[in-house]
mmCIF file with all atom_site columns, C-alpha atoms and ligand atoms in Angstrom:
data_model
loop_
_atom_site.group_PDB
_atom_site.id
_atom_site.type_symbol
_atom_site.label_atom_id
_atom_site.label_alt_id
_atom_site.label_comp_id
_atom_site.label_asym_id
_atom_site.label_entity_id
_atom_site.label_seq_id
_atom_site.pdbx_PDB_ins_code
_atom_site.Cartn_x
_atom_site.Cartn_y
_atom_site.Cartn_z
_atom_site.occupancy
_atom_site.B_iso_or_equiv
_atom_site.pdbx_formal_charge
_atom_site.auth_seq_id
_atom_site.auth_comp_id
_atom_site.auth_asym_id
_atom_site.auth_atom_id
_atom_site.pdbx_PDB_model_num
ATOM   1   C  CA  . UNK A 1 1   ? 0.401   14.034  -12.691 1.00 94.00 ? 4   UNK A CA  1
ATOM   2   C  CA  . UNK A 1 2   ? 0.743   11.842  -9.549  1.00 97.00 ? 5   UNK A CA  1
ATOM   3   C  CA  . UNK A 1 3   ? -0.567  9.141   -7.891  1.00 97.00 ? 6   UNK A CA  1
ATOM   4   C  CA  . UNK A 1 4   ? 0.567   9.033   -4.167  1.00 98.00 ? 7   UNK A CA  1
ATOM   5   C  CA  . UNK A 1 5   ? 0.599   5.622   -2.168  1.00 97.00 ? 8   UNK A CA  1
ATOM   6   C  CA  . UNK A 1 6   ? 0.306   5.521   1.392   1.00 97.00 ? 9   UNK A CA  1
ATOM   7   C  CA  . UNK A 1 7   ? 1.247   8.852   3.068   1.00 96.00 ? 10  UNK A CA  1
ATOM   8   C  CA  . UNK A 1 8   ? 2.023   8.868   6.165   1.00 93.00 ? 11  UNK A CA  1
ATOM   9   C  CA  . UNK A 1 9   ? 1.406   12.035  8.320   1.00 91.00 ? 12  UNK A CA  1
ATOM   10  C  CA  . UNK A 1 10  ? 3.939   14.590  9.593   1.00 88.00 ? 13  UNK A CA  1
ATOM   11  C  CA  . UNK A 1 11  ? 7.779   14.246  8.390   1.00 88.00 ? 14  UNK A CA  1
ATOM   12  C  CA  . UNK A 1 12  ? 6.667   11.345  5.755   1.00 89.00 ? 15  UNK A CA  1
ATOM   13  C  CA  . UNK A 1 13  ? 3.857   13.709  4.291   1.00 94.00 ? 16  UNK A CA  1
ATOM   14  C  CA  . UNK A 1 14  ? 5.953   17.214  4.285   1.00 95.00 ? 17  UNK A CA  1
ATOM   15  C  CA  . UNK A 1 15  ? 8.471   14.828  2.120   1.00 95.00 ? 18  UNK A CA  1
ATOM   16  C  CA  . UNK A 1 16  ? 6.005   14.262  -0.652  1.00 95.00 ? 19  UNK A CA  1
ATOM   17  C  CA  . UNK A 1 17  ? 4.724   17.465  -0.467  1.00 96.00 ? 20  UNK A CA  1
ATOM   18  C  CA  . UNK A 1 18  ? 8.388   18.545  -1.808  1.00 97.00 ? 21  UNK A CA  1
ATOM   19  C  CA  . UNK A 1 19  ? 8.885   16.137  -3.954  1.00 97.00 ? 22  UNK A CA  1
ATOM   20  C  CA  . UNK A 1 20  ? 5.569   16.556  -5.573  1.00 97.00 ? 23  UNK A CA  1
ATOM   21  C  CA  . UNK A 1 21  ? 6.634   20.757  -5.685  1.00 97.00 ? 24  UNK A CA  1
ATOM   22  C  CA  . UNK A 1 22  ? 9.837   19.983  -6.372  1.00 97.00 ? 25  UNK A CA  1
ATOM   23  C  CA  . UNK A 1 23  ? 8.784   18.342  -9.819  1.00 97.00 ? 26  UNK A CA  1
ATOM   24  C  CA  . UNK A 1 24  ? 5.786   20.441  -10.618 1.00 97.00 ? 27  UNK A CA  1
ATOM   25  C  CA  . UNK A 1 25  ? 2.731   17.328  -10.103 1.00 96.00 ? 28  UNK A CA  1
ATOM   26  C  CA  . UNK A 1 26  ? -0.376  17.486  -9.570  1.00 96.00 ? 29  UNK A CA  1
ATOM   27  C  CA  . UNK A 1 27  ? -2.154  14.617  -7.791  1.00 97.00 ? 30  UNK A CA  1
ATOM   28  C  CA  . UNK A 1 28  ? -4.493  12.480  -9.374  1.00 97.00 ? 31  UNK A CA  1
ATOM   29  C  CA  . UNK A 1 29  ? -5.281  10.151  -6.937  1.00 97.00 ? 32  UNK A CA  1
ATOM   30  C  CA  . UNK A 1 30  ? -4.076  9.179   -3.096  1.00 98.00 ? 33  UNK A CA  1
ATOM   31  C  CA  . UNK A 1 31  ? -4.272  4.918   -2.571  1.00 98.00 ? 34  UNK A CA  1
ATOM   32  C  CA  . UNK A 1 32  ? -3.799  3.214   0.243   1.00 98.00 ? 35  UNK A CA  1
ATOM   33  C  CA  . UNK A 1 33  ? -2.868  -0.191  0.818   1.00 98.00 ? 36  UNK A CA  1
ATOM   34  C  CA  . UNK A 1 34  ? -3.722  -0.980  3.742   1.00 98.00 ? 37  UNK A CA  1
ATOM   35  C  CA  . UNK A 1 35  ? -5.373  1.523   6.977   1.00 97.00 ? 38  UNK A CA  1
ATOM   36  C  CA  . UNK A 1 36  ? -2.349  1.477   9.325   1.00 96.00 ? 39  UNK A CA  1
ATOM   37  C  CA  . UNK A 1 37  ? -1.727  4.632   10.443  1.00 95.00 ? 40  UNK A CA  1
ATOM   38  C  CA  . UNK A 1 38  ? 1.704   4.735   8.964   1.00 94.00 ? 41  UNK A CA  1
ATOM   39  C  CA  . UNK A 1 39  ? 0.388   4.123   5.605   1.00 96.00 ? 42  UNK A CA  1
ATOM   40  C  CA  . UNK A 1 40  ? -2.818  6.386   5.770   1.00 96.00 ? 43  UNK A CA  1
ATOM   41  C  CA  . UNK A 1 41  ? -2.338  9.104   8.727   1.00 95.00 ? 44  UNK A CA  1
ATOM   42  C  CA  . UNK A 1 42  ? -1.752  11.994  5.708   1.00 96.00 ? 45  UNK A CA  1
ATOM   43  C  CA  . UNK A 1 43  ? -4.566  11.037  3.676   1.00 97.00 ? 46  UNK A CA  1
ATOM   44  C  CA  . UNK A 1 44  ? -6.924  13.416  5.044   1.00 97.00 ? 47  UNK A CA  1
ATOM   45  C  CA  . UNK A 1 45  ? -4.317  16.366  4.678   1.00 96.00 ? 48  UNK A CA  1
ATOM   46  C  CA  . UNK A 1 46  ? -3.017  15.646  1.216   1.00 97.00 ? 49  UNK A CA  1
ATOM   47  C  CA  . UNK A 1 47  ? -6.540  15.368  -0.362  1.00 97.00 ? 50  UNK A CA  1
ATOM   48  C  CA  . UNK A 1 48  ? -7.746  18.682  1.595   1.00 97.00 ? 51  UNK A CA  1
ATOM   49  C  CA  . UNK A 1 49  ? -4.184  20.193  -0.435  1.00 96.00 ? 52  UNK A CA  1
ATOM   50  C  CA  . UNK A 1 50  ? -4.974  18.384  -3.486  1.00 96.00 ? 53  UNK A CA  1
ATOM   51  C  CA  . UNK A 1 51  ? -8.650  17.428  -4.300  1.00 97.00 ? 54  UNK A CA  1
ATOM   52  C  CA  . UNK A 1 52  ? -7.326  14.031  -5.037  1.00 97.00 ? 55  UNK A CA  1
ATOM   53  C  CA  . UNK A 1 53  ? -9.897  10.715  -4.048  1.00 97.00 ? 56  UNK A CA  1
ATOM   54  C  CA  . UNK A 1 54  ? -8.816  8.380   -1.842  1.00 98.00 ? 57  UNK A CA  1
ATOM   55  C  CA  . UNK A 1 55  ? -8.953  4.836   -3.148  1.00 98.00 ? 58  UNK A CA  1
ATOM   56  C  CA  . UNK A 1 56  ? -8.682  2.346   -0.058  1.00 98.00 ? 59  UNK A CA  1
ATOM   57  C  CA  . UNK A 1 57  ? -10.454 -1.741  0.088   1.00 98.00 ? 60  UNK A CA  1
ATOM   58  C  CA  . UNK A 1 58  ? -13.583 -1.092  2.027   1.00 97.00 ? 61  UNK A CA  1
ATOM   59  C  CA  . UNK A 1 59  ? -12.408 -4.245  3.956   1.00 98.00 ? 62  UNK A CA  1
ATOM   60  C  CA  . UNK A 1 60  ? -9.771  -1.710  5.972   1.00 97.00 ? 63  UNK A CA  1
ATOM   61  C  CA  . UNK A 1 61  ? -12.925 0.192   6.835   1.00 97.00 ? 64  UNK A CA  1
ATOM   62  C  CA  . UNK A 1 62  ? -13.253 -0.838  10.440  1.00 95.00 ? 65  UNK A CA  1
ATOM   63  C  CA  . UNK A 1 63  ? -9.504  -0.418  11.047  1.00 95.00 ? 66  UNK A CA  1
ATOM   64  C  CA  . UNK A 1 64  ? -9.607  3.690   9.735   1.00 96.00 ? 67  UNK A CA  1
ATOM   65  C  CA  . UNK A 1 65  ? -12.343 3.831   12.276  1.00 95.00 ? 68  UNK A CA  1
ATOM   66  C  CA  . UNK A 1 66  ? -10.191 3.159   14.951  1.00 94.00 ? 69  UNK A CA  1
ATOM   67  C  CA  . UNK A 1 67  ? -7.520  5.477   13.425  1.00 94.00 ? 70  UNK A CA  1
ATOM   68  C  CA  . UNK A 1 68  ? -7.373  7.117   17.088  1.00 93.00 ? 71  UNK A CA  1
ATOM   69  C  CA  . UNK A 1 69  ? -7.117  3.500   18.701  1.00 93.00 ? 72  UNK A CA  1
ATOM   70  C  CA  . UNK A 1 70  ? -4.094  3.570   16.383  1.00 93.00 ? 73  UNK A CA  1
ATOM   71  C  CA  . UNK A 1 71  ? -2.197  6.465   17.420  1.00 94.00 ? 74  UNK A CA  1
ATOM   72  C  CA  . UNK A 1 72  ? -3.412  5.563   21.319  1.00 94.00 ? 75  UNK A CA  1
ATOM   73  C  CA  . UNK A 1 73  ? -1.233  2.095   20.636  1.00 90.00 ? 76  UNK A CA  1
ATOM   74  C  CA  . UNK A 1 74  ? 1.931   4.702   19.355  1.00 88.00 ? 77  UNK A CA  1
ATOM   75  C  CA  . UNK A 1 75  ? 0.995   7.420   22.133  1.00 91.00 ? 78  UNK A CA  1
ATOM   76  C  CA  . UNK A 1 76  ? 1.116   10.052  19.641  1.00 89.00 ? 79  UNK A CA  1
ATOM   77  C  CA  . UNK A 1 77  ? -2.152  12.448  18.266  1.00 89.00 ? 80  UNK A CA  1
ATOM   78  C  CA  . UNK A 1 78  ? -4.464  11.180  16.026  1.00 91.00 ? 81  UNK A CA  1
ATOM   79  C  CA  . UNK A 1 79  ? -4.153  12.477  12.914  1.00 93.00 ? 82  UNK A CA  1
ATOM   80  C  CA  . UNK A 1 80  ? -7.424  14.093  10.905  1.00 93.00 ? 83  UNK A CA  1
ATOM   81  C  CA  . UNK A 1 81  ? -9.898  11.535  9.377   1.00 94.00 ? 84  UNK A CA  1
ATOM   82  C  CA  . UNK A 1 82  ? -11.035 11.733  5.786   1.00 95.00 ? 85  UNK A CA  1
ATOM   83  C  CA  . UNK A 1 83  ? -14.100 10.105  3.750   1.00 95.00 ? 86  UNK A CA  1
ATOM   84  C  CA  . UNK A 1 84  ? -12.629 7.111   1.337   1.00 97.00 ? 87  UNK A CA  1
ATOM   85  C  CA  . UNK A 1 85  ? -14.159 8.136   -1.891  1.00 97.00 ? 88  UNK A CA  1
ATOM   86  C  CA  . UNK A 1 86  ? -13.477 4.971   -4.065  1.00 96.00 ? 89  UNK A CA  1
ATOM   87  C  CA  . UNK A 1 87  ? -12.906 0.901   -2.840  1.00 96.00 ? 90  UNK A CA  1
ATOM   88  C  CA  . UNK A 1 88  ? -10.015 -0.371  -4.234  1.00 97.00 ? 91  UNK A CA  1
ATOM   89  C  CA  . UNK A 1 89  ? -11.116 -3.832  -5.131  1.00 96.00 ? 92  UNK A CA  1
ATOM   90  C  CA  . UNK A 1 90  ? -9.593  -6.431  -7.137  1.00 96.00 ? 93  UNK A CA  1
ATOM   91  C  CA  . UNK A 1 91  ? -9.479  -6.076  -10.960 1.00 95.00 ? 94  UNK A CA  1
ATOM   92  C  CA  . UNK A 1 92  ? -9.348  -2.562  -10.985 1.00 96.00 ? 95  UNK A CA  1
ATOM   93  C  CA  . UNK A 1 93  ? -7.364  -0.460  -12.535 1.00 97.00 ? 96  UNK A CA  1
ATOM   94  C  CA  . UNK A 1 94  ? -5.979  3.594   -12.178 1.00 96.00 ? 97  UNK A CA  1
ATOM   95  C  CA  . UNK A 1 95  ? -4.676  4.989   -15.236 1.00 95.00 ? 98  UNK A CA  1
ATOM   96  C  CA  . UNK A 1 96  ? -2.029  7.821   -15.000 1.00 94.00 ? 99  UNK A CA  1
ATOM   97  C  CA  . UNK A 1 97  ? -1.501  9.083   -18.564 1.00 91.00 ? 100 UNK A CA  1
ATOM   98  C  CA  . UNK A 1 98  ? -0.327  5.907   -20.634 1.00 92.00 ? 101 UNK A CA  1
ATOM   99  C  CA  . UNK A 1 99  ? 0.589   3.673   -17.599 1.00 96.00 ? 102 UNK A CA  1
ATOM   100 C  CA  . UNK A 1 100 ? -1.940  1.320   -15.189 1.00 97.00 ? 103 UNK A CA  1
ATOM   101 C  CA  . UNK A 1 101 ? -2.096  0.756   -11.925 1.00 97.00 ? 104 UNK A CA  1
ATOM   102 C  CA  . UNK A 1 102 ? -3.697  -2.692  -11.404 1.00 98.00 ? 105 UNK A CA  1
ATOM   103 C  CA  . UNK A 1 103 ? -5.174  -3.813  -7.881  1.00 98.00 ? 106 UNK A CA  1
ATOM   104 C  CA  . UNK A 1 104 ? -4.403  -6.467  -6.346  1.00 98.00 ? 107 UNK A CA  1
ATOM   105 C  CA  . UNK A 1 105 ? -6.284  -7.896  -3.312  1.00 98.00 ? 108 UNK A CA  1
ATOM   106 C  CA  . UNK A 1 106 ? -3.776  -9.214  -0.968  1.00 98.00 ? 109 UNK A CA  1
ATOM   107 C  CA  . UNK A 1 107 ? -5.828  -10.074 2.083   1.00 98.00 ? 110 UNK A CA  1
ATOM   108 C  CA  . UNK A 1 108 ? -3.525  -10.795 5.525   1.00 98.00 ? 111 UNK A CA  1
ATOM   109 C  CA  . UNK A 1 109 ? -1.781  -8.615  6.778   1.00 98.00 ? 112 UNK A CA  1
ATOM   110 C  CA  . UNK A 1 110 ? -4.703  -6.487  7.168   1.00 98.00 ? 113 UNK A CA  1
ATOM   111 C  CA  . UNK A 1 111 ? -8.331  -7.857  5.829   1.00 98.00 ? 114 UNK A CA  1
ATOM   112 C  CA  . UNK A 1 112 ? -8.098  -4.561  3.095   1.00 98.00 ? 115 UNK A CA  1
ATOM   113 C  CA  . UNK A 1 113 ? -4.495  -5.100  2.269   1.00 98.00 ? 116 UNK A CA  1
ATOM   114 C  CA  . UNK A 1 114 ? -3.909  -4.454  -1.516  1.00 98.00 ? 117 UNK A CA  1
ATOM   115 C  CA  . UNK A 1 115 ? -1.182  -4.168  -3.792  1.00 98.00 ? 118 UNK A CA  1
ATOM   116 C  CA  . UNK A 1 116 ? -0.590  -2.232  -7.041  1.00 98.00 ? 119 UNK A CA  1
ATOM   117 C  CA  . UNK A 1 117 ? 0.967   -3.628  -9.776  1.00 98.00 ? 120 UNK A CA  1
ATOM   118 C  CA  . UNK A 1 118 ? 2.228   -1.852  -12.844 1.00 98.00 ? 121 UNK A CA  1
ATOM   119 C  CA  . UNK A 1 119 ? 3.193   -4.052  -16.082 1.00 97.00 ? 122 UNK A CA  1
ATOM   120 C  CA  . UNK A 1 120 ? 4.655   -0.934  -17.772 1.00 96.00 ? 123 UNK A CA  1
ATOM   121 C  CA  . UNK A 1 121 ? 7.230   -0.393  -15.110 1.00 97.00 ? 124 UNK A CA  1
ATOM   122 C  CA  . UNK A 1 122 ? 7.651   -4.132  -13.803 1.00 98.00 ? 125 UNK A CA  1
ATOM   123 C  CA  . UNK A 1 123 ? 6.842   -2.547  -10.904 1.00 98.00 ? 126 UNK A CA  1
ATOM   124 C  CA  . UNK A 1 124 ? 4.853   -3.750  -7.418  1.00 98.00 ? 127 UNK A CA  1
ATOM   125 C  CA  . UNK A 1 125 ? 3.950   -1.606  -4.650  1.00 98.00 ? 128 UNK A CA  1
ATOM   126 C  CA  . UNK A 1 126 ? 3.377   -4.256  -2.218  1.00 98.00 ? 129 UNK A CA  1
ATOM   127 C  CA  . UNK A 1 127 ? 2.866   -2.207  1.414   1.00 98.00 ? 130 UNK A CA  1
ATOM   128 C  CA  . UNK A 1 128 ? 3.360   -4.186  3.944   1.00 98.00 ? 131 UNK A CA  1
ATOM   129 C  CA  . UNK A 1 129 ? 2.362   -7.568  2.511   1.00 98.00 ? 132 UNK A CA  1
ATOM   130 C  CA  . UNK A 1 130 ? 6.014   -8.959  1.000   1.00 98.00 ? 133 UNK A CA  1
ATOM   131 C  CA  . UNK A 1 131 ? 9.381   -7.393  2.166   1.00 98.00 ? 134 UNK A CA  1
ATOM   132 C  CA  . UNK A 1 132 ? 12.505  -8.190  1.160   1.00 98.00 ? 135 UNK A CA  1
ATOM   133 C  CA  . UNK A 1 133 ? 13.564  -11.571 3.366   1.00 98.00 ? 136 UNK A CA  1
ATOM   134 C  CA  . UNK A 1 134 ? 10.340  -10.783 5.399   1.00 98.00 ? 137 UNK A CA  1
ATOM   135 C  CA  . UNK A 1 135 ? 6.283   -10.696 4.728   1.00 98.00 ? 138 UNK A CA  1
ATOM   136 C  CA  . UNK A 1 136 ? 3.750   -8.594  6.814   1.00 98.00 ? 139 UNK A CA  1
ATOM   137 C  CA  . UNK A 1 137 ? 3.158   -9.340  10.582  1.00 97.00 ? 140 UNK A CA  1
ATOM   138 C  CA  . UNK A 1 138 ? -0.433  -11.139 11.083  1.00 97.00 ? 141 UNK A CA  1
ATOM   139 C  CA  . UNK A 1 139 ? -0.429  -10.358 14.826  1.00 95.00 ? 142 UNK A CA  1
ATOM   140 C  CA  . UNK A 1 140 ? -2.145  -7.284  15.223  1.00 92.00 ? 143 UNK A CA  1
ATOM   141 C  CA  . UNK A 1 141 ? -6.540  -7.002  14.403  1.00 88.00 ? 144 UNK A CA  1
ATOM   142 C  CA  . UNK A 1 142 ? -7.287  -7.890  11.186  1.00 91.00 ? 145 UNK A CA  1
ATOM   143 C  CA  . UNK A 1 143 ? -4.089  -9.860  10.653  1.00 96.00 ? 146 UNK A CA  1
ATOM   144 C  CA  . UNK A 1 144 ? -4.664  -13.325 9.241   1.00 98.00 ? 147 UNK A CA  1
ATOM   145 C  CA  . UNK A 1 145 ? -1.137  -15.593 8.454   1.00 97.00 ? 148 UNK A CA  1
ATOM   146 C  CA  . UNK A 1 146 ? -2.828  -18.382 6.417   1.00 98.00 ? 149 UNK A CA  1
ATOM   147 C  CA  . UNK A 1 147 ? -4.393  -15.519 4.226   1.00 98.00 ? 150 UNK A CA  1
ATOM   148 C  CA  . UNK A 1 148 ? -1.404  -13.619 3.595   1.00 98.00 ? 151 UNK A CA  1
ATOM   149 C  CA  . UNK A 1 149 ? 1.298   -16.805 2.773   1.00 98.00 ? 152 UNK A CA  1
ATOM   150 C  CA  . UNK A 1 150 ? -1.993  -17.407 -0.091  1.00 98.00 ? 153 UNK A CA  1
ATOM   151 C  CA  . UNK A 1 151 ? -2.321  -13.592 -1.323  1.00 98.00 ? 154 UNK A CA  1
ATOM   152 C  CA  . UNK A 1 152 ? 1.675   -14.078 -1.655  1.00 98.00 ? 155 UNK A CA  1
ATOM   153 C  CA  . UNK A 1 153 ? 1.684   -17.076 -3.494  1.00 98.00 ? 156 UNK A CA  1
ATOM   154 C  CA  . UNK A 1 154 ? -1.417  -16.362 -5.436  1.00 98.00 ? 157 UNK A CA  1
ATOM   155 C  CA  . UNK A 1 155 ? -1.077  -13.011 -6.262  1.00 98.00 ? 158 UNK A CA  1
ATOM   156 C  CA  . UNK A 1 156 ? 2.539   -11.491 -6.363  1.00 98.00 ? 159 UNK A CA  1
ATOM   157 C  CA  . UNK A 1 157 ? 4.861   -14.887 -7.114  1.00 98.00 ? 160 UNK A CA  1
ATOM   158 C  CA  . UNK A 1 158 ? 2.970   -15.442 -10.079 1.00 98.00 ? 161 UNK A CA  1
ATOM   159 C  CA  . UNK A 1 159 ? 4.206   -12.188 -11.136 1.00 98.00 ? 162 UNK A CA  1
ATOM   160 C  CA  . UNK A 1 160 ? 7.496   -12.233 -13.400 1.00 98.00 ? 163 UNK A CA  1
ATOM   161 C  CA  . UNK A 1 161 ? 10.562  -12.942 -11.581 1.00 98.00 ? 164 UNK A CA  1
ATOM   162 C  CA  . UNK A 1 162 ? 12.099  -9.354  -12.785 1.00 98.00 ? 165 UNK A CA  1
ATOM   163 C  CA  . UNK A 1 163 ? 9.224   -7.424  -11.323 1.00 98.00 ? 166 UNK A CA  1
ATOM   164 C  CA  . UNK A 1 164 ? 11.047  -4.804  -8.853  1.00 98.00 ? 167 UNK A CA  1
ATOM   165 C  CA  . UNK A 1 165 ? 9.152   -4.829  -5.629  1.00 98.00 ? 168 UNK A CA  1
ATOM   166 C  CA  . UNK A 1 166 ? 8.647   -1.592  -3.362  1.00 98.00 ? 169 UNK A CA  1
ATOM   167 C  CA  . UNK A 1 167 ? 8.161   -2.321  0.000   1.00 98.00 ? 170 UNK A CA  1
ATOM   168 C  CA  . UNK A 1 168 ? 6.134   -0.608  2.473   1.00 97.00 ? 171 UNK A CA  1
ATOM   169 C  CA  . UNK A 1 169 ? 8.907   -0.546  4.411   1.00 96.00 ? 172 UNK A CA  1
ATOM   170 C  CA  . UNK A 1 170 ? 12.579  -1.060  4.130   1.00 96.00 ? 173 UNK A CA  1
ATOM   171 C  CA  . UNK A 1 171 ? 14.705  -2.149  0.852   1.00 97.00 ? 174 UNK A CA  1
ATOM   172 C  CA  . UNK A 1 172 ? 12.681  -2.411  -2.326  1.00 98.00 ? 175 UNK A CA  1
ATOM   173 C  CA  . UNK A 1 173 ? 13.418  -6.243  -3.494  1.00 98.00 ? 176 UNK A CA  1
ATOM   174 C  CA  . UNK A 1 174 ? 12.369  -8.267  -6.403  1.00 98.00 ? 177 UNK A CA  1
ATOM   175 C  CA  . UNK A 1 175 ? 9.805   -11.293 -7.165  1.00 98.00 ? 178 UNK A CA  1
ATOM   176 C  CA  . UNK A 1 176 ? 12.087  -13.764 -8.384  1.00 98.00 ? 179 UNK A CA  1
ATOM   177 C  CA  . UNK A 1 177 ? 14.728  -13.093 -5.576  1.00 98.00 ? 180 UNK A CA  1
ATOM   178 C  CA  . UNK A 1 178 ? 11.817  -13.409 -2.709  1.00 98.00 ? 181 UNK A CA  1
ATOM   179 C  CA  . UNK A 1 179 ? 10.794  -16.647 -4.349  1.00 97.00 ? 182 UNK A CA  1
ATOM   180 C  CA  . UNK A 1 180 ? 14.252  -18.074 -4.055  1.00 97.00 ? 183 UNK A CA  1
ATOM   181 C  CA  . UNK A 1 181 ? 15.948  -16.504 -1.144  1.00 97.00 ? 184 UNK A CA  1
ATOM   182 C  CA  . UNK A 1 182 ? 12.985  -15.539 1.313   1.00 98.00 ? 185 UNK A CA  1
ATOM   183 C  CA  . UNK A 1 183 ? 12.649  -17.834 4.342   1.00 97.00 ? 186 UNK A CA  1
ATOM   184 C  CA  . UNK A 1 184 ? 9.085   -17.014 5.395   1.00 96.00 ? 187 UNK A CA  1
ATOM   185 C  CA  . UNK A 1 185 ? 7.687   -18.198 1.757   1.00 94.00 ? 188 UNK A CA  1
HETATM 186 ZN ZN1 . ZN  B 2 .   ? 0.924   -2.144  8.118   1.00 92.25 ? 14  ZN  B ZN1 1
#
C-alpha cells in the first residue's frame, strides 16, 4: 500500500506510476498539499488508475478551480479536473498499515497549504512551505508571507530537530538545520 503526495501530471506522474509497478503498491490514498498545478495536475489521472480519494484543504478550493488559469500562466494544456473527496484539515490523521500521516495546516504559501508529518519515520512532507535555505513564495493568489513565517514557526520548528524534511521541491533538508542555518526564518 501507498499513499502518493502531490503528483504532478505528465513525466512526474508516469514516474510514480513505475515506481508504484515497480514495487507491486496499491494506492490508498492521493494528498495534496497545496492546488498548484505542479503539485496536483495528476490527481485526476492517478485516482481514475487507482480508485484512490483525494485528500486536499478545502481552503485550496478556489485555486483547483482555476486549474486552467494555471496552466494559461505556464502556456501549457490544462490537465483533467477531479472531485476532492476528503478536506485535509488540521488534526487529522491517514493511517497506512502501522504508520500515521498527521496533517498539518500550514497556511501561506497557498491559503490550503498543508503538511504531513510522520512521527514513525521522523519524517515531514512539507510541499512548498519550508525548503532547504528557502520557504514558499507568497507572491502569487492566495499567498500570504506573515501567515507562512507563523505556520513555520508554529507548526514545523516545533518539530524535533532530527525530523528529515522533504521538500516540494529541491534537496530534502532537516528541522533543526533550517532553524539554525536558514536565512528567511
Ligand atoms: Zn506551490
Amino acid at each position: 500500500m501507498a499513499i502518493v503526495v502531490d503528483p504532478g501530471d505528465g513525466t512526474d506522474l508516469l514516474k510514480v506510476q513505475e515506481i508504484l509497478r515497480r514495487h507491486g503498491l496499491s494506492v490508498q490514498a492521493i494528498v495534496i498539499t497545496h492546488a498548484h498545478i505542479d503539485h496536483i495536475g495528476g490527481a485526476a489521472k492517478l485516482k481514475a488508475a487507482t480508485g484512490a480519494p483525494v485528500y486536499m484543504n478545502s481552503n485550496d478550493m478556489g485555486l483547483y478551480d482555476h486549474l486552467d488559469m494555471q496552466a494559461g500562466w505556464l502556456g501549457m494544456p490544462a490537465p483533467a479536473k477531479t472531485e476532492i473527496d476528503c478536506a485535509a484539515r488540521e488534526g487529522d490523521t491517514l493511517r497506512l498499515g502501522e504508520t500515521d500521516f498527521h496533517v498539518l495546516d500550514t497556511p501561506g504559501h497557498t491559503q490550503g497549504s498543508v503538511c504531513l508529518y510522520i512521527p514513525e519515520l521522523d519524517t515531514l512532507v512539507a510541499g512548498d512551505t519550508l525548503f532547504r535555505d528557502s520557504i514558499g513564495r507568497t507572491d502569487l493568489p492566495g499567498g500570504d508571507s506573515r501567515k507562512i513565517l507563523s505556520s513555520i514557526h508554529h507548526k514545523l520548528l516545533v518539530l524535533p530537530e532530527e525530523t528529515a524534511v522533504i521538500c516540494g521541491h529541491g534537496s530534502s533538508t532537516t528541522i533543526g538545520r533550517e532553524k539554525e542555518l536558514n536565512p528567511w526564518l
